[in-house]
mmCIF file of C-alpha atoms in Angstrom:
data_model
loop_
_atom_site.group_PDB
_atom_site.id
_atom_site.type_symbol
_atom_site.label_atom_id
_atom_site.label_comp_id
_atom_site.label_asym_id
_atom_site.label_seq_id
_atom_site.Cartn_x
_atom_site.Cartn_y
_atom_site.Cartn_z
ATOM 1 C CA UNK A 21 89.675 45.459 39.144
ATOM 2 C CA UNK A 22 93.393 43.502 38.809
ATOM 3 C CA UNK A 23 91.750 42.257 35.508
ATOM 4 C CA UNK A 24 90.516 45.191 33.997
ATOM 5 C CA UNK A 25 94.261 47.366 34.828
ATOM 6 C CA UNK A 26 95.632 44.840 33.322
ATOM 7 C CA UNK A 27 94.078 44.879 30.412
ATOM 8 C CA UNK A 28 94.019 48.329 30.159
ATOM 9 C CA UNK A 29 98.003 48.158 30.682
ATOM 10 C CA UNK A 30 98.563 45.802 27.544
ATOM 11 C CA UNK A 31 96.229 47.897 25.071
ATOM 12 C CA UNK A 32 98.226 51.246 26.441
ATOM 13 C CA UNK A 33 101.654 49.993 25.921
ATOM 14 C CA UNK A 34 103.568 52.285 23.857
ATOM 15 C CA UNK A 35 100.760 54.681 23.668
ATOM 16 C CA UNK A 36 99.109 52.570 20.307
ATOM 17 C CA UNK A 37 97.333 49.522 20.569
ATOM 18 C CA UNK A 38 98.470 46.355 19.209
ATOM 19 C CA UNK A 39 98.632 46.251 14.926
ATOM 20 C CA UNK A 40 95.972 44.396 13.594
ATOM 21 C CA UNK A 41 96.739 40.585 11.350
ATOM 22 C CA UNK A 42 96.038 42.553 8.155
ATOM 23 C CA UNK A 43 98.192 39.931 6.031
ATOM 24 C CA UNK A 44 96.456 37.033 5.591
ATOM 25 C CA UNK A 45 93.036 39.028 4.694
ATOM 26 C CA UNK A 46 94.682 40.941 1.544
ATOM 27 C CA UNK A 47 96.220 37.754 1.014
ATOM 28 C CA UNK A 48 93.032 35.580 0.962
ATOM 29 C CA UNK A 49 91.180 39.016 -0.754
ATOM 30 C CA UNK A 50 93.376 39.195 -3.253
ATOM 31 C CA UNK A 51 93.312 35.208 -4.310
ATOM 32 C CA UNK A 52 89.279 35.709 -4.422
ATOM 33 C CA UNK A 53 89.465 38.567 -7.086
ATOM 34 C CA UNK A 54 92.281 36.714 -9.488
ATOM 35 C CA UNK A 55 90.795 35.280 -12.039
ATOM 36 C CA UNK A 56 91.587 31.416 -13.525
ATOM 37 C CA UNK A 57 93.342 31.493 -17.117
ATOM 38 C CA UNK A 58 90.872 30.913 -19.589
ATOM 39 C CA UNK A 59 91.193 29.016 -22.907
ATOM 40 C CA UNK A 60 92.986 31.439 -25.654
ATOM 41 C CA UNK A 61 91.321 29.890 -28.566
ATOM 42 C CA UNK A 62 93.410 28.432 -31.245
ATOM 43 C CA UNK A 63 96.695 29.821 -33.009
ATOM 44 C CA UNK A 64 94.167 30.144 -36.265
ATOM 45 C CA UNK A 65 92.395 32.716 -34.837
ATOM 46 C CA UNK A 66 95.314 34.949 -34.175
ATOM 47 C CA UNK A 67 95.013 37.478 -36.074
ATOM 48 C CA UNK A 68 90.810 37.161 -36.264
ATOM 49 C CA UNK A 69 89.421 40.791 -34.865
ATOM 50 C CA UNK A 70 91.492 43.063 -37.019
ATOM 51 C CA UNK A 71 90.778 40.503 -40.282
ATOM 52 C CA UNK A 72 86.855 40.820 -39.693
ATOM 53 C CA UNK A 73 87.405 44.534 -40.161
ATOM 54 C CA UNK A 74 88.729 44.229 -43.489
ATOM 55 C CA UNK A 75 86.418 44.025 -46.128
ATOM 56 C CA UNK A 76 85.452 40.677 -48.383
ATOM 57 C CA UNK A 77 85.550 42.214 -51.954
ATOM 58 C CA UNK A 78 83.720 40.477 -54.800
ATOM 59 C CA UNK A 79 83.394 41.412 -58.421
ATOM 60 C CA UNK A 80 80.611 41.358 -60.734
ATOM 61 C CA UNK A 81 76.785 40.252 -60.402
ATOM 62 C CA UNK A 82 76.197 37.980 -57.258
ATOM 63 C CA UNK A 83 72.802 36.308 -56.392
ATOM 64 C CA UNK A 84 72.751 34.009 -53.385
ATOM 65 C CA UNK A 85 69.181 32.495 -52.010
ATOM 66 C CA UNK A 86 69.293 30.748 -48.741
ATOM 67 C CA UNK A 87 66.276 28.271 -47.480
ATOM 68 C CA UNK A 88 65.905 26.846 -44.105
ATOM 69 C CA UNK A 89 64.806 23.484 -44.957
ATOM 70 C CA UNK A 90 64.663 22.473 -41.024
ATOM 71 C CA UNK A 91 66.433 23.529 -37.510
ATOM 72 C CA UNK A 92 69.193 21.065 -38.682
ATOM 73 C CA UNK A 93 69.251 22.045 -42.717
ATOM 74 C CA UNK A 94 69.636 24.209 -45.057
ATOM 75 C CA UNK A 95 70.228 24.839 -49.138
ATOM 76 C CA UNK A 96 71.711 28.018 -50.875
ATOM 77 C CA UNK A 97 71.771 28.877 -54.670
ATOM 78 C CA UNK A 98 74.601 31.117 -55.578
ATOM 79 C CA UNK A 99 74.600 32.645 -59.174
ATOM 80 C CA UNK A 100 78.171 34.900 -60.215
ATOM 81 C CA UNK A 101 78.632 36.904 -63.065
ATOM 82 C CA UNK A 102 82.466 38.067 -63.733
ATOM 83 C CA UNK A 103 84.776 38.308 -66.080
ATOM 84 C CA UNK A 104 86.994 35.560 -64.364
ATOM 85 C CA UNK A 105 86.950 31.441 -63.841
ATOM 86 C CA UNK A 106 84.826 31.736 -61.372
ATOM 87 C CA UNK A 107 81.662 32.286 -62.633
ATOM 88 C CA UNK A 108 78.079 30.357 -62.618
ATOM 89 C CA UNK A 109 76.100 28.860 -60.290
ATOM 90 C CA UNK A 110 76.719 26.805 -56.929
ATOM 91 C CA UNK A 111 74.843 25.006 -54.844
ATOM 92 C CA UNK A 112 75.393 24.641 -51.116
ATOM 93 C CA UNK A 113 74.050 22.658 -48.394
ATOM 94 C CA UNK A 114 74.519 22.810 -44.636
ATOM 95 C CA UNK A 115 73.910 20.068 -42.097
ATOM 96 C CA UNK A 116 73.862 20.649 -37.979
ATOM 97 C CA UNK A 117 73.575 18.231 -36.028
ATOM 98 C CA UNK A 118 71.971 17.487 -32.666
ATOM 99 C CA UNK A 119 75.055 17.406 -30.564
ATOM 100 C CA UNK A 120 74.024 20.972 -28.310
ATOM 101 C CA UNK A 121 77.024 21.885 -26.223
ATOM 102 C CA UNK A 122 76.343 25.803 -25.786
ATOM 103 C CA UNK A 123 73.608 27.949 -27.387
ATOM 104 C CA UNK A 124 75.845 29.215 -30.650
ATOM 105 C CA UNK A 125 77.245 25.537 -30.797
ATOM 106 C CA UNK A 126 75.727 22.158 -32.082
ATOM 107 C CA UNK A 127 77.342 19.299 -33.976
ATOM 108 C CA UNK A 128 78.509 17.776 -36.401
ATOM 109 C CA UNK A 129 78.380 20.483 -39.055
ATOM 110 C CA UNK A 130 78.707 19.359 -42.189
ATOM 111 C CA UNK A 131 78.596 21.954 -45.091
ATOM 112 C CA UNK A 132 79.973 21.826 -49.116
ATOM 113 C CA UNK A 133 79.101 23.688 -52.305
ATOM 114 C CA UNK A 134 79.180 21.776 -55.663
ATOM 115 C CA UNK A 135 79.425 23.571 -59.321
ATOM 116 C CA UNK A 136 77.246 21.462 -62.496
ATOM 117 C CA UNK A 137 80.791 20.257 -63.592
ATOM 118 C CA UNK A 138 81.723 18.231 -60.602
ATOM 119 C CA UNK A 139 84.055 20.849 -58.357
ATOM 120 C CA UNK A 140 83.275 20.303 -54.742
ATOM 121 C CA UNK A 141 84.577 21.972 -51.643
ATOM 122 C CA UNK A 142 83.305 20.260 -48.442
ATOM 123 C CA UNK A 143 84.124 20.290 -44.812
ATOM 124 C CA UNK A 144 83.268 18.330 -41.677
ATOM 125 C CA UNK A 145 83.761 19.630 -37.931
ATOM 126 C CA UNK A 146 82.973 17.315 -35.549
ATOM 127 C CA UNK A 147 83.396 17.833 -31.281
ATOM 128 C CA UNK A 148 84.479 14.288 -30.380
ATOM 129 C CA UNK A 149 84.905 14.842 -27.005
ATOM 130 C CA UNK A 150 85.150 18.448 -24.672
ATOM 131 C CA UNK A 151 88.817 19.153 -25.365
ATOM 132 C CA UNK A 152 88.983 17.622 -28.730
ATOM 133 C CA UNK A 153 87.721 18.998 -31.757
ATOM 134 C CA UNK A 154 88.477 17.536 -35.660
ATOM 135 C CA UNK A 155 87.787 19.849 -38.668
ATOM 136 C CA UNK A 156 88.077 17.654 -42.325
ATOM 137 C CA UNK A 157 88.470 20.170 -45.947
ATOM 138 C CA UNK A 158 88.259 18.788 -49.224
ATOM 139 C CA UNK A 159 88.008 20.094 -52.794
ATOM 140 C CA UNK A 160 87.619 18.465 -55.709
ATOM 141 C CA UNK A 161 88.889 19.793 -59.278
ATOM 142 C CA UNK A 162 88.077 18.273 -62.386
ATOM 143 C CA UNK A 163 86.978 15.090 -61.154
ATOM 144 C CA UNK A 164 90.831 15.022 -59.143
ATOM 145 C CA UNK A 165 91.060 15.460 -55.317
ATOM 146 C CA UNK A 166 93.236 18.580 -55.183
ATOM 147 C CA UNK A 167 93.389 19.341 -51.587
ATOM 148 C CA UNK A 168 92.616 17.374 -48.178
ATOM 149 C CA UNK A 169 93.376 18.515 -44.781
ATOM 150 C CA UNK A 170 92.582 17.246 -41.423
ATOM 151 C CA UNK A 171 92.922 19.096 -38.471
ATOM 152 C CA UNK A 172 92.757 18.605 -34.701
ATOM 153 C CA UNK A 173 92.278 20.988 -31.813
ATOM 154 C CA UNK A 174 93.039 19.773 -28.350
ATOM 155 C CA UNK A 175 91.677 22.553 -25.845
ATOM 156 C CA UNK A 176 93.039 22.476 -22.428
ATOM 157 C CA UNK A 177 91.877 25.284 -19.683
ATOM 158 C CA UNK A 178 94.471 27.310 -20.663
ATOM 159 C CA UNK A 179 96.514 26.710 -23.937
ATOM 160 C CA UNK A 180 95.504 24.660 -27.103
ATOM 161 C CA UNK A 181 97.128 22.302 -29.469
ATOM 162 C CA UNK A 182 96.207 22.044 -32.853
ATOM 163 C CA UNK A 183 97.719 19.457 -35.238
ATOM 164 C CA UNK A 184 96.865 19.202 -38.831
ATOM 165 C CA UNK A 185 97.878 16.919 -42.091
ATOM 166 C CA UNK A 186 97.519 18.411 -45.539
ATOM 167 C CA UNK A 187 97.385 16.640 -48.769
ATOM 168 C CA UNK A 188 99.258 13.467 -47.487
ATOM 169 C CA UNK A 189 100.234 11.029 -50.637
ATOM 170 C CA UNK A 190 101.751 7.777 -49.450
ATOM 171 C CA UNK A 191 102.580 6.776 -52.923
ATOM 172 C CA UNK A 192 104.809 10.008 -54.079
ATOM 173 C CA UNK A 193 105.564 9.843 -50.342
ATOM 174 C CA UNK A 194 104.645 14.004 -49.495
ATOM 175 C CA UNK A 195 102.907 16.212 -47.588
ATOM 176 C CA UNK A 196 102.296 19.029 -45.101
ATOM 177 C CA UNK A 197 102.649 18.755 -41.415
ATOM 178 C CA UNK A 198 101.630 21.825 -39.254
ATOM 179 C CA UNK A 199 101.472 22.348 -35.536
ATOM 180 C CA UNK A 200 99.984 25.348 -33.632
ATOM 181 C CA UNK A 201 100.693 25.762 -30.081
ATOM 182 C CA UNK A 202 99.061 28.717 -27.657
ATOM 183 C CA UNK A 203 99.082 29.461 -23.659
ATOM 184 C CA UNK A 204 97.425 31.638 -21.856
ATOM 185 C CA UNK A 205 100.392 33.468 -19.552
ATOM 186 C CA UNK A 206 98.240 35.919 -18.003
ATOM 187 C CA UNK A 207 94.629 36.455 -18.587
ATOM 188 C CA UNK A 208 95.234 39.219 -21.409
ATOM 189 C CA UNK A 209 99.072 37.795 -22.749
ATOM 190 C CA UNK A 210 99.145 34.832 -24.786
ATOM 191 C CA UNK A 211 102.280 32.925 -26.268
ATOM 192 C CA UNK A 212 102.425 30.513 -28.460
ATOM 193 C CA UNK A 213 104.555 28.878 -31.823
ATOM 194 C CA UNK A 214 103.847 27.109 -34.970
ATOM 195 C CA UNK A 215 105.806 24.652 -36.989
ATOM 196 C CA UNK A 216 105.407 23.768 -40.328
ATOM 197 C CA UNK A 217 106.873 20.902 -42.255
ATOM 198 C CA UNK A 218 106.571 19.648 -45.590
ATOM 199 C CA UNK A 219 108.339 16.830 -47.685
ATOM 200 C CA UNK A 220 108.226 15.583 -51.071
ATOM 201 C CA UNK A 221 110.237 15.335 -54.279
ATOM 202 C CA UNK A 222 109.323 19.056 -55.349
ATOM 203 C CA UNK A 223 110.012 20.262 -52.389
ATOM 204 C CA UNK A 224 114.374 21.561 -52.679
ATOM 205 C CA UNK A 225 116.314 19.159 -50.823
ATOM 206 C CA UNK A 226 113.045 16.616 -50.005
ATOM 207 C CA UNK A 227 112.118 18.479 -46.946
ATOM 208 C CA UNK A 228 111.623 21.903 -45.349
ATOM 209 C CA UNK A 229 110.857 23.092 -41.798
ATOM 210 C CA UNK A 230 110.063 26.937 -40.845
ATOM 211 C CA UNK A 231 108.951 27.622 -37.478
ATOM 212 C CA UNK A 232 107.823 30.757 -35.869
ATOM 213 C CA UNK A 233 106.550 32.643 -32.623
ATOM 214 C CA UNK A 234 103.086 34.076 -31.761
ATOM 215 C CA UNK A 235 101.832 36.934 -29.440
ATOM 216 C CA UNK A 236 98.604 38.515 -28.461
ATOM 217 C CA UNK A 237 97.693 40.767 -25.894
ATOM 218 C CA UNK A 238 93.990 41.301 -25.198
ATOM 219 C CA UNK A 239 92.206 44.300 -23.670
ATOM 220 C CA UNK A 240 88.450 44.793 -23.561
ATOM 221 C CA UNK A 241 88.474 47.333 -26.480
ATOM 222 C CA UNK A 242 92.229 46.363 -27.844
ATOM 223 C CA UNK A 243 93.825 43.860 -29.524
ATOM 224 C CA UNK A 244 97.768 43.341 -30.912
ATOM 225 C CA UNK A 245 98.788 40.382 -32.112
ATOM 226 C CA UNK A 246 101.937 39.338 -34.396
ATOM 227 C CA UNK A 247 103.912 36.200 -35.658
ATOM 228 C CA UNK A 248 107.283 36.259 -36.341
ATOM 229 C CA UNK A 249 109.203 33.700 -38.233
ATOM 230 C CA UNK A 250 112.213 32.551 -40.577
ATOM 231 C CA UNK A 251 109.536 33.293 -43.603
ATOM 232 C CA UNK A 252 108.275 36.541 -42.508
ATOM 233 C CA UNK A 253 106.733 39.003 -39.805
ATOM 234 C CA UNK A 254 102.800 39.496 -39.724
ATOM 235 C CA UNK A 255 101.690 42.228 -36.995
ATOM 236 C CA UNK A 256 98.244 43.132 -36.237
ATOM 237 C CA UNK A 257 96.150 45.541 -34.242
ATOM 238 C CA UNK A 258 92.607 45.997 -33.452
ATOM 239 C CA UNK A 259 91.184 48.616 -31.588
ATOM 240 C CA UNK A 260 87.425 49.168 -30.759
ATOM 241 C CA UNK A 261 86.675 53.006 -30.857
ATOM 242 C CA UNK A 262 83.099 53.017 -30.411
ATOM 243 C CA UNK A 263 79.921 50.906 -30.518
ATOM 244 C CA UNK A 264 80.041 52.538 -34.095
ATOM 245 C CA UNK A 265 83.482 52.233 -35.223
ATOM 246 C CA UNK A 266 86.179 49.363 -35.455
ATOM 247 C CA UNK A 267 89.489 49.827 -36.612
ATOM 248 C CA UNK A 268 92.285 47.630 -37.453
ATOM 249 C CA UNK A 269 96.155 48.045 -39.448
ATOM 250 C CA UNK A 270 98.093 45.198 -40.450
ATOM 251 C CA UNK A 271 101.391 44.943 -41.472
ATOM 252 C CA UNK A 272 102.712 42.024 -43.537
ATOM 253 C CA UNK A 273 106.326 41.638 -44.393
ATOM 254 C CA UNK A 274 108.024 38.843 -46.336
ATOM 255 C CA UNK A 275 111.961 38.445 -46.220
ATOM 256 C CA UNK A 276 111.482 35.837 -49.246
ATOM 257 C CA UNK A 277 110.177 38.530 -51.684
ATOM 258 C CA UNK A 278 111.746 41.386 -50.087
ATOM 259 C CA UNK A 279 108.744 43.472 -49.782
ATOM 260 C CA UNK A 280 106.331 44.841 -46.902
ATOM 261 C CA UNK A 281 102.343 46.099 -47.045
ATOM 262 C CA UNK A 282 100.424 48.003 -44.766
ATOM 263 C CA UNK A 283 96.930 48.101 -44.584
ATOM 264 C CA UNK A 284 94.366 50.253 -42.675
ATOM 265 C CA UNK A 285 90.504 48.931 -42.570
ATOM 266 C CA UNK A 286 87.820 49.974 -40.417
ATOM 267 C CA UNK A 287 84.264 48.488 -39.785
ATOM 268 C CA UNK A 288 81.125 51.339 -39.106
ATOM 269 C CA UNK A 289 77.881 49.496 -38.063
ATOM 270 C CA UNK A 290 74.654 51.972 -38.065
ATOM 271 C CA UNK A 291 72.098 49.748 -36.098
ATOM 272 C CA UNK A 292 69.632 51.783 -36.622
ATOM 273 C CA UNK A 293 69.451 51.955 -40.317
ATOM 274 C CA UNK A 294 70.734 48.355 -40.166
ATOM 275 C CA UNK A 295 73.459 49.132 -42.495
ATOM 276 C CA UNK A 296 77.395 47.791 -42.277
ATOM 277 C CA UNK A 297 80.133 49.645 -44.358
ATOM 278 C CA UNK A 298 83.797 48.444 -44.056
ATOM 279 C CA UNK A 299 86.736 50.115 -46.029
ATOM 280 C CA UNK A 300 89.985 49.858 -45.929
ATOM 281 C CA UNK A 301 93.830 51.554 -47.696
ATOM 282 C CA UNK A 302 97.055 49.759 -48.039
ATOM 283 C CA UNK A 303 100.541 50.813 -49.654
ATOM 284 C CA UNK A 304 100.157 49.133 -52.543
ATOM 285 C CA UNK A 305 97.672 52.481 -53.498
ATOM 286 C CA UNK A 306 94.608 50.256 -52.966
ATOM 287 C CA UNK A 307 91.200 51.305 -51.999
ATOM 288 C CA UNK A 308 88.480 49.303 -51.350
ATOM 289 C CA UNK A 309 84.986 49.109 -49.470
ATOM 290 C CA UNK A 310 82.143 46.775 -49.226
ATOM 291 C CA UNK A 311 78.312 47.904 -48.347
ATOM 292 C CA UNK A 312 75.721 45.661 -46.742
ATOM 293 C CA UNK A 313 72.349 46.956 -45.938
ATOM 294 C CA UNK A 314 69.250 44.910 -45.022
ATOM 295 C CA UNK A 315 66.324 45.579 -47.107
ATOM 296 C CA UNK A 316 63.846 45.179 -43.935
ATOM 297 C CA UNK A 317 60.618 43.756 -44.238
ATOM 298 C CA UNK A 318 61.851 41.801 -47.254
ATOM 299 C CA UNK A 319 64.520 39.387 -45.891
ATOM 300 C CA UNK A 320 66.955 40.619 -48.617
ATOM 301 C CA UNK A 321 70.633 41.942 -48.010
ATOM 302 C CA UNK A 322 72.182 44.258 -50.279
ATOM 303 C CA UNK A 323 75.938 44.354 -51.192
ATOM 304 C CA UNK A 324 78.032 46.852 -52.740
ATOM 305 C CA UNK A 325 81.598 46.408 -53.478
ATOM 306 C CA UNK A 326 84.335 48.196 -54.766
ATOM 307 C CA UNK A 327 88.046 48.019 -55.127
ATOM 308 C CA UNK A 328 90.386 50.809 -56.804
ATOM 309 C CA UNK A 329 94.114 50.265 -57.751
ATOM 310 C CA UNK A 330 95.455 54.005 -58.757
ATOM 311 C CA UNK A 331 99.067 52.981 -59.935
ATOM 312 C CA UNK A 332 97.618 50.012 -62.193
ATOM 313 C CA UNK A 333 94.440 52.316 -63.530
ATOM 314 C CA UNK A 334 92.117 48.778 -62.433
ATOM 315 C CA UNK A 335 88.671 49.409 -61.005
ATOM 316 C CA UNK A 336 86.626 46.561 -60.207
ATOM 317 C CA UNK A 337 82.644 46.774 -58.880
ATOM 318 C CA UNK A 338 80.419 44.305 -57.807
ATOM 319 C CA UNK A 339 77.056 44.139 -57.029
ATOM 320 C CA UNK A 340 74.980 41.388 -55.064
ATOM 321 C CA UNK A 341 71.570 40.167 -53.175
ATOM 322 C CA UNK A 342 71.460 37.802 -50.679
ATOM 323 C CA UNK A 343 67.814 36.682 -49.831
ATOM 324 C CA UNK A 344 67.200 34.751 -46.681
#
């Protein structure tokens, strides 16, 4: 009886009973539901959601056949037809290897196009380890190697670094250096900076460095993302309306030529009829849109482009068929 008064006495005292160690659960609660920083992808793909939006315009007659030679290979023909340099016919060829490191990724990958007169464009990307990644461009012009560029991505859990070396020419003593830096700060905010650096004898005083900021903040259906430098700003925003509808403005200003364009493009995917339109509208009185729509059973792909300029009077169509 002396035990159970006085317990009765210490729950009663001060009419409430005693509060409860609520602290350390929220605290342990709340470290369970936080999620760890993932990896923000590279400083390339900054500005990569509202840039898919915009359409890919092409002018002219365009024929490309693909063939699946293998799991690991395959060949394309491409045939163009315009009024510019760039037509005739191309043939491409795409190696993957065996190296499986998630469903959508295998390598090396290995891929080039080559004209009858000798131009080639070729890249190599190549996972040498799980944080390191090396991506290799070449093209060759009338039998001259115009442009090389090697790149490396070092991804961390949280940030990556990306260095890469264009055309470097020991004997004229020149070239481009460019690094890319980005950090995940929170898991939608991401900072990072680039600095670029080039040196040669054309280049006004035999070298030149411009550096600049990045930004991005992510949402599920939401994207804006902008660099800001000494050479210019470049802001962009994407924004996911629908399963139906994408939309995305950018805004490119350059302090060098004194002069600023806007664009507007949106992306409308019809499933159903298996049919993908994007358009888009900039300042410069431009308007331009690009139709794809798969010819199903046939594995064909049909493509419709079009690009207006009202203030120059210039209208420019194209037509094309992909198959396979």
């Amino acid at each position: 009886m002396g035990n159970v008064l006085a317990a009765s006495k210490s729950i009663t005292a001060g009419g409430l009973p005693p509060p409860l160690p609520v602290e350390p659960i929220l605290a342990s609660s709340k470290s369970e539901t936080e999620k760890p920083l993932e990896n923000p992808g590279s400083l390339e793909e900054l500005h990569k959601k509202c840039k898919d939006v915009m359409p890919a315009n092409f002018e002219g007659a365009k024929l490309m056949i693909n063939k699946g030679l293998s799991n690991h290979f395959q060949v394309s023909h491409t045939i163009n037809l315009t009024s510019t340099n760039t037509s005739g016919y191309r043939f491409g060829a795409t190696y993957v290897g065996t190296k499986q490191l998630s469903p959508t990724e295998a390598f090396p990958v290995i891929l080039g196009d080559i004209d009858p007169a000798g131009n080639l464009n070729a890249n190599i990307i190549h996972q040498l380890s799980p944080n390191i990644r090396c991506k290799f461009a070449s093209q060759i012009q009338n039998n001259k190697v115009t442009a090389a560029q090697l790149a490396t991505d070092y991804k961390g859990q949280d940030f990556t670094a990306t260095l890469t070396v264009g055309n470097p020419n020991i004997i004229n003593n020149s070239g481009v250096l460019v690094a890319h830096y980005l950090q995940a700060v929170t898991n939608r905010l991401s900072l990072g900076g680039e600095l670029a650096y080039q040196y040669g004898a054309a280049v006004p005083g035999g070298q030149i460095a411009v550096v600049s900021a990045a930004a991005r903040y992510a949402t599920e259906s939401s994207t804006w993302s902008g660099t800001v430098g000494l050479a210019g700003i470049h802001l962009c925003y994407y924004q996911k309306a629908s399963e139906q509808l994408q939309l995305g403005v950018e805004v490119e200003t350059s302090f060098r030529m004194q002069e600023s364009v806007a664009t507007l493009g949106y992306q409308i995917d019809l499933p159903k009829s298996e049919l993908v339109f994007r358009g888009m509208v900039d300042t410069n009185w431009s308007v331009a849109a690009v139709l794809e729509k798969k010819l199903q059973p046939l594995p064909f792909t049909f493509a419709l482009s079009g690009i207006l300029n009202h203030t120059k009077n210039q209208f420019r169509l194209g037509c094309g068929l992909i198959i396979g």
